[in-house]
C-alpha atoms as a PDB file:
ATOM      1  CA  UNK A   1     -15.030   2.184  -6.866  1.00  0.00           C
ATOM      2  CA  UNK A   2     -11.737   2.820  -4.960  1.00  0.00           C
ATOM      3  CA  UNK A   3      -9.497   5.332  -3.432  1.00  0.00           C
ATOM      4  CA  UNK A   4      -8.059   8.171  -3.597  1.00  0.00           C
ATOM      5  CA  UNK A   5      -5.245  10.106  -1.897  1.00  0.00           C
ATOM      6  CA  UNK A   6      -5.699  13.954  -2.164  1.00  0.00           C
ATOM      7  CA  UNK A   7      -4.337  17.126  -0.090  1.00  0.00           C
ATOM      8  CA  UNK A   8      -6.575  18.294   2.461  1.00  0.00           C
ATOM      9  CA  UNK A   9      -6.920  21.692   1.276  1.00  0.00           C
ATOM     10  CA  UNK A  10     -10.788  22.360   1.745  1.00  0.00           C
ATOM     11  CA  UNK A  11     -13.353  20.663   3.647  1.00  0.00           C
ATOM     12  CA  UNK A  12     -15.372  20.170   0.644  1.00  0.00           C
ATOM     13  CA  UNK A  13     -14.797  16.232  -0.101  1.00  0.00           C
ATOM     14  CA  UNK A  14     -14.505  15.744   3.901  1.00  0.00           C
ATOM     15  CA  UNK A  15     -18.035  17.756   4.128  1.00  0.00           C
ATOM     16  CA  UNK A  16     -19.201  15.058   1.474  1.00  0.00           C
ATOM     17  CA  UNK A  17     -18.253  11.964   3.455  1.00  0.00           C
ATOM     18  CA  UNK A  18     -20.226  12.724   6.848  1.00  0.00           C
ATOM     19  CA  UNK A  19     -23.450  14.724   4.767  1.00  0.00           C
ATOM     20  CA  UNK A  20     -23.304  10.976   2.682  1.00  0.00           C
ATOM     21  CA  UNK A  21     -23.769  13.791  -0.577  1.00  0.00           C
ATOM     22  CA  UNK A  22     -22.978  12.948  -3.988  1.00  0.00           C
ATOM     23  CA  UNK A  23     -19.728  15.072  -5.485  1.00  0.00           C
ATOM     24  CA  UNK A  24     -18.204  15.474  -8.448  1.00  0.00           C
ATOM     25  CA  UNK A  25     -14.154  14.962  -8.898  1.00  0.00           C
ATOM     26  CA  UNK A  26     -12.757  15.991 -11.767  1.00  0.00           C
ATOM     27  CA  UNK A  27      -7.967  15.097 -12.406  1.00  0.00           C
ATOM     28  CA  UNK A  28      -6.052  16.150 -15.324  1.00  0.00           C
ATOM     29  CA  UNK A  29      -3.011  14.507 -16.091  1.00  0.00           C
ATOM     30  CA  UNK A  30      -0.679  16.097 -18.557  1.00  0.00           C
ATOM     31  CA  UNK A  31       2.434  15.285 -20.479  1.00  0.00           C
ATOM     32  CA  UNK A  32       5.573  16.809 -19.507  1.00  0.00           C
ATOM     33  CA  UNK A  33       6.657  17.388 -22.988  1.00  0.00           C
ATOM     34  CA  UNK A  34       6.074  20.825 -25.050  1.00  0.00           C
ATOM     35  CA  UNK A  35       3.118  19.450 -26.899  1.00  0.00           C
ATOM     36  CA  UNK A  36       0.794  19.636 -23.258  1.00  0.00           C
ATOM     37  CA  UNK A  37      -1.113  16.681 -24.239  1.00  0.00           C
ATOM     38  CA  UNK A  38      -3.237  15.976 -21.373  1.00  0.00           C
ATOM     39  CA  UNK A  39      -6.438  13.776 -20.522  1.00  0.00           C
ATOM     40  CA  UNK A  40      -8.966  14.252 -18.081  1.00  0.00           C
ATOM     41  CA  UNK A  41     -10.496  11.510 -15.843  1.00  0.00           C
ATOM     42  CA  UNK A  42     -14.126  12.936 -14.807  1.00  0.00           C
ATOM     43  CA  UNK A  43     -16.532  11.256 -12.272  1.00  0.00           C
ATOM     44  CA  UNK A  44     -19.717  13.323 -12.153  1.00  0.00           C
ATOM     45  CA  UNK A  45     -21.418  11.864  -9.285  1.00  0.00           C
ATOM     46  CA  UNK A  46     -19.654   9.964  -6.562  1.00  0.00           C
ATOM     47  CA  UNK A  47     -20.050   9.059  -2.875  1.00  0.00           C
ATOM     48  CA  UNK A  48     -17.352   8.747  -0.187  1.00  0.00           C
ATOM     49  CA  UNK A  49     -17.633   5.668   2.201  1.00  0.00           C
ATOM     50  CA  UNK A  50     -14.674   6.058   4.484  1.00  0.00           C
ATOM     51  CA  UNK A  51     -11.488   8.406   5.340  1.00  0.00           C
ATOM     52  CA  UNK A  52     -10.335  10.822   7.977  1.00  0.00           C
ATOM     53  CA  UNK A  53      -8.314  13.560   7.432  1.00  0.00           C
ATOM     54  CA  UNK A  54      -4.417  12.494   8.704  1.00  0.00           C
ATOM     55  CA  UNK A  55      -0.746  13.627   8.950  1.00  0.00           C
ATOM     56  CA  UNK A  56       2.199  11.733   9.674  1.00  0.00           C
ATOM     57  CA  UNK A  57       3.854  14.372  12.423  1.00  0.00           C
ATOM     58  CA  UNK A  58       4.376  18.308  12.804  1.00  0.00           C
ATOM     59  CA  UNK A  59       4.744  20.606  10.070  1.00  0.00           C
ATOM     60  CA  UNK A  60       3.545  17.714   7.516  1.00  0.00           C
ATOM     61  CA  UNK A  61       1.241  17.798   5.221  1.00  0.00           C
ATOM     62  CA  UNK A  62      -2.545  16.768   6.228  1.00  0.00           C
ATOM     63  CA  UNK A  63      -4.097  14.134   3.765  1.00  0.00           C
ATOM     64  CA  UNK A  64      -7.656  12.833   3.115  1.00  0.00           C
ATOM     65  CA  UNK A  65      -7.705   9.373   1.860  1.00  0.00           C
ATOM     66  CA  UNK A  66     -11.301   8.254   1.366  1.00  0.00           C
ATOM     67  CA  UNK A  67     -13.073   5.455  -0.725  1.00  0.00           C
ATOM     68  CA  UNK A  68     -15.308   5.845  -3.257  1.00  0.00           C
ATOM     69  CA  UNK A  69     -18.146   4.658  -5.369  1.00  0.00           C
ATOM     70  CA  UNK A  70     -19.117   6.542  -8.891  1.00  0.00           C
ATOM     71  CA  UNK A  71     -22.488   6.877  -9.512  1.00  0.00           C
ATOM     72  CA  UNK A  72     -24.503   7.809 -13.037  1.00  0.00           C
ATOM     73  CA  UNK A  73     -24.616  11.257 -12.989  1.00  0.00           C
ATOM     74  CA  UNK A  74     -28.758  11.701 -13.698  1.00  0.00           C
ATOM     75  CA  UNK A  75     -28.284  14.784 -16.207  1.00  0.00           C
ATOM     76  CA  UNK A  76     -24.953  13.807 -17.535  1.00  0.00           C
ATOM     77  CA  UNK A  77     -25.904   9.975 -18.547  1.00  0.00           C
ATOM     78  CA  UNK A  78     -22.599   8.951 -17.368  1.00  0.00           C
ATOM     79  CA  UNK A  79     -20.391   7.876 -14.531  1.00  0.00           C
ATOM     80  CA  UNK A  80     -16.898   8.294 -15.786  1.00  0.00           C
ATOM     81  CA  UNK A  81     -15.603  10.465 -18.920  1.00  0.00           C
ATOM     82  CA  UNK A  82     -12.288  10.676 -20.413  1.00  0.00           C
ATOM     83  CA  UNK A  83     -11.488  13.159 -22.589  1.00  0.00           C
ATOM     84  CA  UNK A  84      -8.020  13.794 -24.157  1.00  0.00           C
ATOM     85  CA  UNK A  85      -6.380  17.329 -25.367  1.00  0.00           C
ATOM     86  CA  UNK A  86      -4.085  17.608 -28.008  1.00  0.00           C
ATOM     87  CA  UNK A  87      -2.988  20.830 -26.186  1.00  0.00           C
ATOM     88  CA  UNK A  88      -4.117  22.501 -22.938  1.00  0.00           C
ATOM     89  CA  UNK A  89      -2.107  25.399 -21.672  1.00  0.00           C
END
């Protein structure tokens, strides 16, 4: 469980939160170096329990900042994977 702090780009995760559906979310987080190691933190199956989409004034940004609960994904067997890349373009 926790939260996160994302761009509001799509009502997809928003969409999630009323429905009470279960979503996937899926980050990659890469080193700046010129060997592009990355890893990537995947949660299968997880449920939103609060958020609204906000901005701080005009012409700023709108941000979704919901908490969360990760669930076993029931095909998967899992409810967070963390893989690592030696390179990723």
């Amino acid at each position: 469980s926790g939260d996160l702090s994302m761009y509001f780009g799509t009502p997809t995760y928003y969409q999630a939160l009323i429905n009470n559906t279960t979503q996937g979310f899926a980050v990659r987080v890469s080193d700046a170096s010129a060997n592009k190691q990355s890893y990537v933190f995947d949660l299968p199956a997880m449920e939103f329990s609060n958020g609204n989409p906000s901005r701080d004034g005009k012409n700023q940004s709108v941000m979704f900042a919901p908490g969360f609960q990760a669930k076993m994904h029931a095909t998967l067997g899992y409810t967070m994977g963390v893989n690592r890349f030696w390179y990723l373009p």
